[in-house]
Amino acid sequence: MVGAVAVSLTSAVVKIAGDKLSSALGEPAKLAWKFNKDLEEMKDTMESVAALLQDAEKQSGKKESVRLWLKRLKHAAVDISDMMDDYQDTDAHATAEIPGISHLTAALEKMVLAYKMKNMREKLKKINEQGQKFNFTVSSSHLEQLHCDEHETISVVNEVEILGRDGAKKEITDLLSASHTKDQAMVLPIYGLGGMGKSTLAKLVYNDTQFKKYDHRVWVYVSQKFDLMKIGRSIISQLSTGVQQNTDTLELVHQCMNDLFPGKKILIVLDDIWEENEFKLKKLKSMLDKTGSMIDVIVTTRSEGIANKICTIAPYKLEPLKDNICWDIIKIYSEFKDKTNKGELRKTGLDIAKKCGGVPLAAQAIGYVLKSKDLHEWSDLNNSDIWNESSRVDNSQHEEVLPSLKLSYERMLPILRLCFSYCAIFPKGHDINENDLICQWVALDFIKNLSEGKECIKKLLGMSFLHHSKLLSVS
Ligand SMILES: Nc1ncnc2c1ncn2[C@@H]1O[C@H](COP(=O)(O)OP(=O)(O)OP(=O)(O)O)[C@@H](O)[C@H]1O
Ligand SMILES: [Mg+2]
């Protein structure tokens, strides 16, 4: 068990370091420095080392030498991660046009970095060579296999904190109240950019009095890993509280639903679907079509394509919030009401709100950052170059990071950034036990103790980079 934890931690830092190397290689500015050969070699070595980790897990419990090797690897990965942070900073200095002495400083930083980079490359090469001697079996998919347990999001929502969505909520409830074909589930997808408030809107509808009158309401968090059996079982377990059902096969899942659905009015929310495969989506739909029942299904997804594939009525596109609503959210999160210089802050605050692109998550995150800042810092943030970087506030794809989120991330203390980056090893929606997470941060030497960890979690929750989960954990 200890070995497994050590490997998970090592995998995590190896992944973080590998990601940093890959992203540095993807930036053309770096190539001018002729570091790309070092970076490329380190990235390749990182990949071959990562492929050994699965087998190392099995062997680390039995062999002290393997445990020590993992420790060395972990330390090297942390060093590389730090070095890549220096690399980014040095790059920023060097690419800025700074006259005189600053040029010298930048050149010196570059030399130090070149030295560090050479050392790290050699150290990593040695670790890899030692690893090869253990004759571990190579696996290429270990990192993807890590932490793939997921749990559903929760249907509970604090309605007073949700602003500007009354209209959207009414439109959804009206659409669902329209006539039903008996035998076929009515599927209404809500689609829109990440953080736009799709799940929140679904929660508002789910908790509306109209749906509380239904025989059943079911909330399923689907997640990036689509598993039809799991979805079916989740629905069945929420419909048949207390009664154990046999759901060993998909056939039995269908049968259970055939028994449970007829004569019932049921609202099902399938939150956060990423599956694009039309065949799989069809199977899901047909699982919910039951004769003699009235099934309303709300799906949330970032993708318009998925929405179109799964819908039975025209999908609902969730539009951005108005700028003044984003400003209201910023006011809440920045604790604006307690500020003494409201008049001066308001204009800058409104300007920042406009830059949130109507995305509530962005407004929350930036509001939290503004909480501890003075007028000068508010202006500084408002004038940051990050806002000018291209950001895609549309629904075509979902990978672009909003400038306001980038800003929140950049303004984090380095320790907090490291702790947050570590969370990238968990899939979206994963329930993370708070104490376990803190222990892992401590084990990685990111932080010193429990209270420091609690403080980090509080800050990440405040910025909406983590969310409370239904269990005593964060996600
Ligand atoms: N109208 C709103 N007013 C205030 N806060 C909101 C509003 N809508 C959403 N939020 C907050 O914004 C954050 C993101 O919302 P939510 O999780 O619903 O987004 P999403 O569109 O489902 O994102 P994803 O695509 O990542 O699943 C949450 O913290 C939520 O509480
Ligand atoms: Mg969501």
XYZ file of C-alpha atoms and ligand atoms in Angstrom:
507
model
C 0.000 0.000 0.000
C 2.767 2.427 0.948
C 4.490 1.444 -2.269
C 1.356 2.132 -4.269
C 0.985 5.572 -2.718
C 4.636 6.334 -3.407
C 4.170 5.357 -7.033
C 1.016 7.444 -7.351
C 2.888 10.426 -5.990
C 5.880 9.789 -8.183
C 3.602 9.374 -11.184
C 1.983 12.674 -10.321
C 5.212 14.648 -10.211
C 6.551 12.844 -13.250
C 3.362 13.822 -15.063
C 3.580 17.458 -13.926
C 7.233 17.691 -14.965
C 6.530 15.928 -18.275
C 3.633 18.288 -19.012
C 5.799 21.314 -18.290
C 8.508 20.003 -20.618
C 5.981 19.310 -23.365
C 4.353 22.696 -23.101
C 7.750 24.460 -23.140
C 8.619 22.535 -26.288
C 5.383 23.677 -27.852
C 6.316 27.347 -27.489
C 8.389 28.629 -30.417
C 10.046 31.383 -28.322
C 12.067 28.744 -26.497
C 13.638 27.321 -29.613
C 15.635 30.511 -30.085
C 17.504 29.649 -26.906
C 18.754 26.347 -28.255
C 17.415 24.585 -25.170
C 15.108 22.454 -27.222
C 17.585 19.580 -27.503
C 17.894 19.350 -23.688
C 14.158 19.697 -23.258
C 13.374 17.134 -25.901
C 15.787 14.610 -24.418
C 14.383 15.137 -20.933
C 10.834 14.777 -22.201
C 11.681 11.528 -23.983
C 13.451 10.168 -20.902
C 10.494 11.215 -18.734
C 8.181 9.265 -21.026
C 10.254 6.105 -20.911
C 10.580 6.400 -17.131
C 6.815 6.929 -16.778
C 6.215 3.741 -18.722
C 8.072 1.790 -16.037
C 5.999 3.031 -13.141
C 3.173 0.528 -13.264
C 5.475 -2.411 -12.797
C 7.572 -0.460 -10.281
C 4.386 -0.222 -8.186
C 4.168 -3.995 -7.990
C 7.817 -4.397 -7.093
C 8.305 -1.473 -4.705
C 6.591 -3.294 -1.840
C 9.112 -6.115 -2.077
C 12.346 -4.378 -3.054
C 14.011 -1.602 -1.098
C 16.149 -0.749 -4.143
C 13.013 -0.063 -6.203
C 11.614 2.128 -3.432
C 14.825 4.168 -3.375
C 14.828 4.452 -7.138
C 11.271 5.836 -7.002
C 12.351 8.348 -4.390
C 15.235 9.560 -6.566
C 12.892 9.818 -9.527
C 10.362 11.798 -7.496
C 13.005 14.291 -6.379
C 14.345 14.675 -9.908
C 10.835 15.280 -11.258
C 10.199 17.944 -8.600
C 13.540 19.598 -9.504
C 12.659 19.562 -13.187
C 9.285 21.037 -12.395
C 10.968 23.876 -10.432
C 13.513 24.346 -13.166
C 10.764 24.690 -15.756
C 9.140 27.391 -13.620
C 12.497 29.251 -13.597
C 12.683 28.684 -17.310
C 9.323 30.393 -17.831
C 10.378 33.330 -15.624
C 13.720 33.713 -17.362
C 12.012 33.603 -20.714
C 9.668 36.381 -19.629
C 12.644 38.548 -18.628
C 14.588 37.832 -21.767
C 11.763 38.429 -24.177
C 10.806 41.715 -22.518
C 12.712 44.640 -23.896
C 14.641 45.783 -20.871
C 17.572 48.064 -21.414
C 21.007 48.103 -19.738
C 21.735 46.042 -16.656
C 18.601 43.944 -16.985
C 19.966 42.481 -20.206
C 22.996 41.290 -18.307
C 20.841 39.779 -15.578
C 18.774 37.967 -18.179
C 21.940 36.619 -19.857
C 23.244 35.437 -16.490
C 19.955 33.749 -15.663
C 20.124 32.018 -19.008
C 23.615 30.700 -18.316
C 22.608 29.390 -14.899
C 19.615 27.739 -16.453
C 21.693 26.161 -19.202
C 23.936 24.672 -16.525
C 20.974 23.393 -14.501
C 19.377 21.980 -17.591
C 22.489 20.018 -18.549
C 22.796 18.648 -15.010
C 19.166 17.644 -14.858
C 19.323 15.968 -18.230
C 22.255 13.844 -17.082
C 20.687 13.054 -13.723
C 17.483 11.925 -15.375
C 19.392 9.857 -17.910
C 21.121 8.028 -15.054
C 17.829 7.400 -13.242
C 16.369 6.016 -16.430
C 19.369 3.723 -16.916
C 19.046 2.468 -13.333
C 15.310 1.904 -13.920
C 15.998 -0.136 -17.063
C 18.209 -2.456 -15.003
C 15.238 -3.519 -12.875
C 13.711 -5.039 -16.002
C 10.300 -3.591 -15.258
C 7.566 -4.467 -17.710
C 6.813 -1.438 -19.834
C 3.331 0.039 -19.880
C 2.401 2.995 -22.040
C -0.883 3.816 -20.451
C -0.110 3.927 -16.770
C -0.627 7.621 -16.264
C -4.036 7.502 -17.896
C -5.005 4.595 -15.700
C -4.309 6.436 -12.490
C -7.233 7.634 -10.394
C -10.009 6.802 -12.765
C -12.734 6.403 -10.148
C -15.372 9.056 -10.518
C -18.414 10.057 -8.542
C -21.482 12.001 -9.421
C -21.831 15.740 -8.852
C -24.556 16.821 -6.471
C -27.993 18.198 -7.211
C -27.964 20.630 -4.265
C -27.585 24.317 -5.057
C -27.647 27.493 -2.993
C -30.184 29.404 -5.075
C -29.535 32.821 -3.515
C -25.983 32.772 -4.848
C -27.090 32.080 -8.425
C -27.709 35.246 -10.362
C -29.260 36.089 -13.714
C -30.619 32.688 -14.656
C -34.347 33.069 -13.876
C -35.155 33.459 -17.577
C -33.119 30.425 -18.594
C -34.677 28.334 -15.831
C -38.183 29.292 -16.977
C -37.366 28.481 -20.609
C -36.122 25.021 -19.641
C -39.106 24.226 -17.435
C -41.481 25.453 -20.158
C -39.773 23.267 -22.758
C -40.046 20.247 -20.485
C -43.693 20.946 -19.702
C -44.572 20.823 -23.396
C -46.357 17.740 -24.703
C -44.701 14.357 -24.386
C -44.826 11.330 -26.579
C -45.521 8.510 -24.104
C -43.084 5.673 -24.967
C -40.170 7.999 -25.706
C -38.034 9.886 -23.205
C -37.821 13.604 -23.877
C -34.145 14.608 -23.974
C -33.262 18.297 -23.652
C -29.529 19.067 -23.710
C -28.122 22.269 -22.221
C -24.842 23.095 -23.915
C -22.292 25.877 -23.523
C -18.747 26.793 -22.618
C -17.053 25.268 -19.567
C -17.944 27.198 -16.415
C -20.936 28.887 -18.070
C -23.260 27.409 -15.452
C -24.858 24.425 -17.214
C -24.782 22.121 -14.203
C -25.932 24.982 -12.002
C -28.895 25.653 -14.274
C -29.732 21.949 -14.305
C -29.659 22.029 -10.488
C -32.028 25.014 -10.431
C -34.481 23.119 -12.634
C -34.046 19.890 -10.676
C -34.936 21.701 -7.450
C -37.906 23.560 -8.926
C -41.259 22.817 -7.232
C -42.727 21.598 -10.536
C -40.301 18.673 -10.620
C -40.476 17.931 -6.926
C -44.012 16.716 -7.676
C -42.672 14.009 -10.016
C -42.575 10.434 -8.738
C -38.796 10.463 -8.905
C -35.912 12.787 -9.637
C -32.548 11.286 -10.519
C -29.151 12.994 -10.761
C -26.331 11.187 -12.553
C -22.848 12.590 -13.033
C -21.721 11.020 -16.292
C -18.167 12.437 -16.577
C -15.553 12.090 -19.298
C -15.588 8.331 -18.960
C -18.879 7.168 -20.419
C -20.073 3.937 -18.858
C -23.594 2.851 -19.788
C -23.788 0.185 -17.076
C -22.740 2.708 -14.458
C -25.315 5.221 -15.619
C -28.019 2.549 -15.614
C -27.062 1.311 -12.158
C -27.006 4.820 -10.781
C -30.526 5.470 -12.077
C -31.797 2.166 -10.697
C -30.236 2.718 -7.281
C -31.880 6.132 -7.009
C -35.288 4.755 -8.064
C -35.311 1.718 -5.829
C -34.001 2.937 -2.513
C -33.436 0.104 -0.101
C -34.305 -2.690 -2.519
C -31.315 -4.601 -3.835
C -31.576 -5.106 -7.615
C -29.617 -7.522 -9.739
C -27.804 -5.358 -12.274
C -24.950 -7.672 -13.211
C -25.449 -7.335 -16.956
C -26.760 -4.667 -19.302
C -29.709 -6.954 -20.010
C -30.577 -7.029 -16.295
C -30.177 -3.247 -16.095
C -32.727 -2.893 -18.913
C -35.068 -5.344 -17.199
C -34.877 -3.458 -13.906
C -35.749 -0.262 -15.696
C -38.644 -1.999 -17.459
C -39.970 -2.900 -14.004
C -39.289 0.444 -12.345
C -40.275 3.021 -14.987
C -43.860 2.222 -16.153
C -46.595 4.519 -14.843
C -44.003 6.923 -13.413
C -43.148 10.532 -14.058
C -39.391 10.858 -13.731
C -36.877 13.668 -14.178
C -33.354 12.467 -14.971
C -30.373 14.812 -15.142
C -27.351 13.393 -16.966
C -24.695 15.891 -15.993
C -21.527 16.435 -18.017
C -21.548 14.130 -21.051
C -18.380 14.021 -23.185
C -19.089 10.881 -25.196
C -19.215 11.677 -28.919
C -19.930 8.186 -30.237
C -23.397 8.274 -31.734
C -23.924 4.553 -31.294
C -23.217 4.752 -27.556
C -25.454 7.800 -27.187
C -28.253 5.947 -29.016
C -27.904 3.035 -26.618
C -28.245 5.439 -23.707
C -31.356 6.966 -25.229
C -32.972 3.650 -25.911
C -32.244 2.555 -22.331
C -34.445 5.447 -21.167
C -37.335 4.905 -23.616
C -39.894 2.937 -21.655
C -43.485 2.287 -22.606
C -46.112 3.874 -20.379
C -43.823 6.233 -18.488
C -43.091 9.941 -18.721
C -39.368 10.547 -18.661
C -37.842 14.036 -18.874
C -34.101 14.010 -19.384
C -31.820 17.022 -19.048
C -28.313 16.531 -20.407
C -25.474 18.958 -19.815
C -22.522 19.019 -22.177
C -19.942 21.470 -23.479
C -20.355 20.173 -27.005
C -23.045 21.293 -29.411
C -22.326 18.177 -31.491
C -23.141 15.870 -28.587
C -26.219 17.958 -27.794
C -27.460 17.483 -31.367
C -26.799 13.750 -31.308
C -28.649 13.038 -28.078
C -31.558 15.494 -28.195
C -35.196 14.747 -28.938
C -36.059 18.461 -28.900
C -33.857 21.376 -29.981
C -30.886 21.720 -27.600
C -30.720 24.757 -25.323
C -27.649 26.936 -25.740
C -26.715 28.561 -22.461
C -25.797 32.155 -23.211
C -23.189 34.204 -21.311
C -24.357 36.243 -18.341
C -24.741 40.019 -18.717
C -21.721 42.112 -17.690
C -23.574 43.621 -14.744
C -24.345 40.126 -13.433
C -20.660 39.203 -13.683
C -19.943 42.393 -11.782
C -22.451 41.330 -9.098
C -20.641 37.983 -8.819
C -17.268 39.758 -8.600
C -18.695 41.983 -5.867
C -19.745 38.954 -3.827
C -16.416 37.159 -4.184
C -14.240 40.237 -3.666
C -16.303 41.205 -0.578
C -16.894 44.548 -2.210
C -19.460 45.575 0.402
C -16.676 45.859 2.998
C -14.428 48.050 0.829
C -14.005 51.639 1.902
C -13.241 53.049 -1.560
C -16.212 51.584 -3.442
C -16.565 54.606 -5.694
C -13.018 54.309 -7.032
C -13.101 50.534 -7.401
C -16.459 50.367 -9.176
C -15.292 51.624 -12.592
C -12.300 49.274 -12.727
C -14.428 46.433 -11.367
C -17.000 46.907 -14.119
C -14.235 46.911 -16.712
C -12.909 43.633 -15.339
C -16.435 42.187 -15.285
C -16.777 42.892 -19.013
C -13.645 40.859 -19.619
C -15.147 37.758 -17.986
C -17.055 37.016 -21.175
C -20.250 36.312 -19.225
C -18.760 33.183 -17.666
C -19.735 32.934 -13.981
C -16.806 30.684 -13.112
C -14.443 33.340 -14.457
C -16.186 36.074 -12.471
C -15.991 34.013 -9.290
C -12.311 33.279 -9.731
C -11.292 36.831 -10.522
C -13.529 38.194 -7.741
C -11.718 36.061 -5.232
C -8.336 37.286 -6.448
C -9.517 40.907 -6.150
C -10.589 40.414 -2.542
C -7.178 41.095 -1.072
C -6.083 43.743 -3.601
C -6.061 47.550 -3.436
C -7.147 50.010 -6.122
C -3.725 50.058 -7.740
C -3.726 46.261 -7.996
C -7.286 46.231 -9.381
C -6.103 48.559 -12.175
C -2.980 46.510 -12.669
C -5.081 43.401 -13.127
C -7.472 45.222 -15.431
C -4.573 46.299 -17.625
C -2.889 42.896 -17.707
C -1.795 41.629 -21.136
C -3.461 38.308 -20.486
C -6.839 39.767 -21.415
C -5.530 40.379 -24.938
C -4.465 36.794 -25.455
C -6.803 34.912 -27.736
C -9.587 33.214 -25.870
C -12.456 31.453 -27.398
C -15.759 32.314 -25.773
C -17.812 30.017 -27.903
C -18.924 26.455 -27.806
C -16.906 24.934 -30.589
C -14.216 23.455 -28.407
C -13.531 23.342 -24.763
C -9.832 23.378 -24.155
C -9.161 27.118 -24.210
C -8.477 28.652 -20.799
C -10.254 31.928 -20.136
C -7.929 34.868 -19.506
C -9.531 35.576 -16.147
C -8.780 32.028 -15.034
C -5.216 32.332 -16.334
C -4.866 35.541 -14.362
C -6.174 33.927 -11.195
C -3.721 31.093 -11.731
C -0.798 33.403 -12.370
C -1.524 35.483 -9.296
C -1.518 32.447 -7.032
C 1.395 32.017 -4.677
C 3.884 29.543 -6.223
C 3.096 26.962 -3.530
C -0.610 27.181 -4.258
C 0.059 26.872 -7.969
C 2.060 23.724 -7.358
C -0.648 22.218 -5.137
C -3.285 23.057 -7.726
C -1.213 21.675 -10.633
C -0.905 18.433 -8.715
C -4.716 18.108 -8.779
C -4.466 17.738 -12.569
C -3.787 14.037 -12.026
C -7.417 13.606 -10.943
C -10.094 13.506 -13.605
C -12.705 16.277 -13.654
C -15.438 15.582 -11.104
C -13.284 13.214 -9.082
C -14.003 13.250 -5.350
C -10.769 13.927 -3.526
C -10.610 13.326 0.188
C -9.367 16.571 1.691
C -7.056 14.982 4.240
C -5.619 12.538 1.702
C -4.894 15.386 -0.669
C -3.142 17.371 2.049
C -1.099 14.296 3.049
C -0.027 13.887 -0.568
C 1.010 17.542 -0.791
C 2.999 17.130 2.436
C 4.596 13.890 1.200
C 5.701 15.721 -1.931
C 7.213 18.494 0.176
C 4.916 21.053 -1.441
C 3.728 22.181 1.997
C 4.738 21.479 5.563
C 1.644 20.553 7.518
C -2.112 20.049 7.784
C -2.967 23.645 8.593
C -1.014 24.928 5.598
C -2.875 22.373 3.481
C -6.261 23.463 4.835
C -5.381 27.049 3.984
C -4.473 26.029 0.405
C -7.757 24.161 0.004
C -9.695 27.140 1.358
C -8.050 29.405 -1.205
C -8.611 26.997 -4.095
C -12.269 26.615 -3.102
C -12.574 30.388 -2.909
C -11.283 30.762 -6.457
C -13.604 27.958 -7.624
C -10.582 25.949 -8.724
C -11.928 23.217 -6.429
C -15.532 22.589 -5.431
C -17.156 21.054 -2.381
C -18.414 17.579 -3.061
C -21.264 15.649 -1.524
C -18.815 13.567 0.451
C -16.531 15.238 2.985
C -14.175 16.043 0.195
C -13.434 18.431 -2.621
C -13.579 17.900 -6.370
N -25.755 32.296 -12.616
C -24.747 32.121 -11.759
N -24.518 33.003 -10.760
C -23.482 32.814 -9.907
N -22.636 31.782 -9.950
C -22.829 30.858 -10.918
C -23.888 30.977 -11.863
N -23.837 29.923 -12.689
C -22.790 29.186 -12.292
N -22.194 29.731 -11.232
C -21.004 29.213 -10.558
O -20.009 29.060 -11.565
C -19.294 27.869 -11.377
C -19.371 27.023 -12.631
O -20.697 26.598 -12.830
P -21.052 25.157 -13.409
O -20.272 24.097 -12.735
O -22.539 25.027 -13.378
O -20.529 25.320 -14.893
P -20.636 24.256 -16.075
O -21.099 25.000 -17.276
O -21.448 23.086 -15.662
O -19.111 23.877 -16.255
P -18.502 22.532 -16.873
O -18.626 22.606 -18.363
O -17.086 22.571 -16.438
O -19.250 21.361 -16.289
C -19.887 27.199 -10.146
O -19.055 27.494 -9.044
C -21.232 27.846 -9.974
O -21.604 27.918 -8.627
Mg -20.979 21.078 -15.406
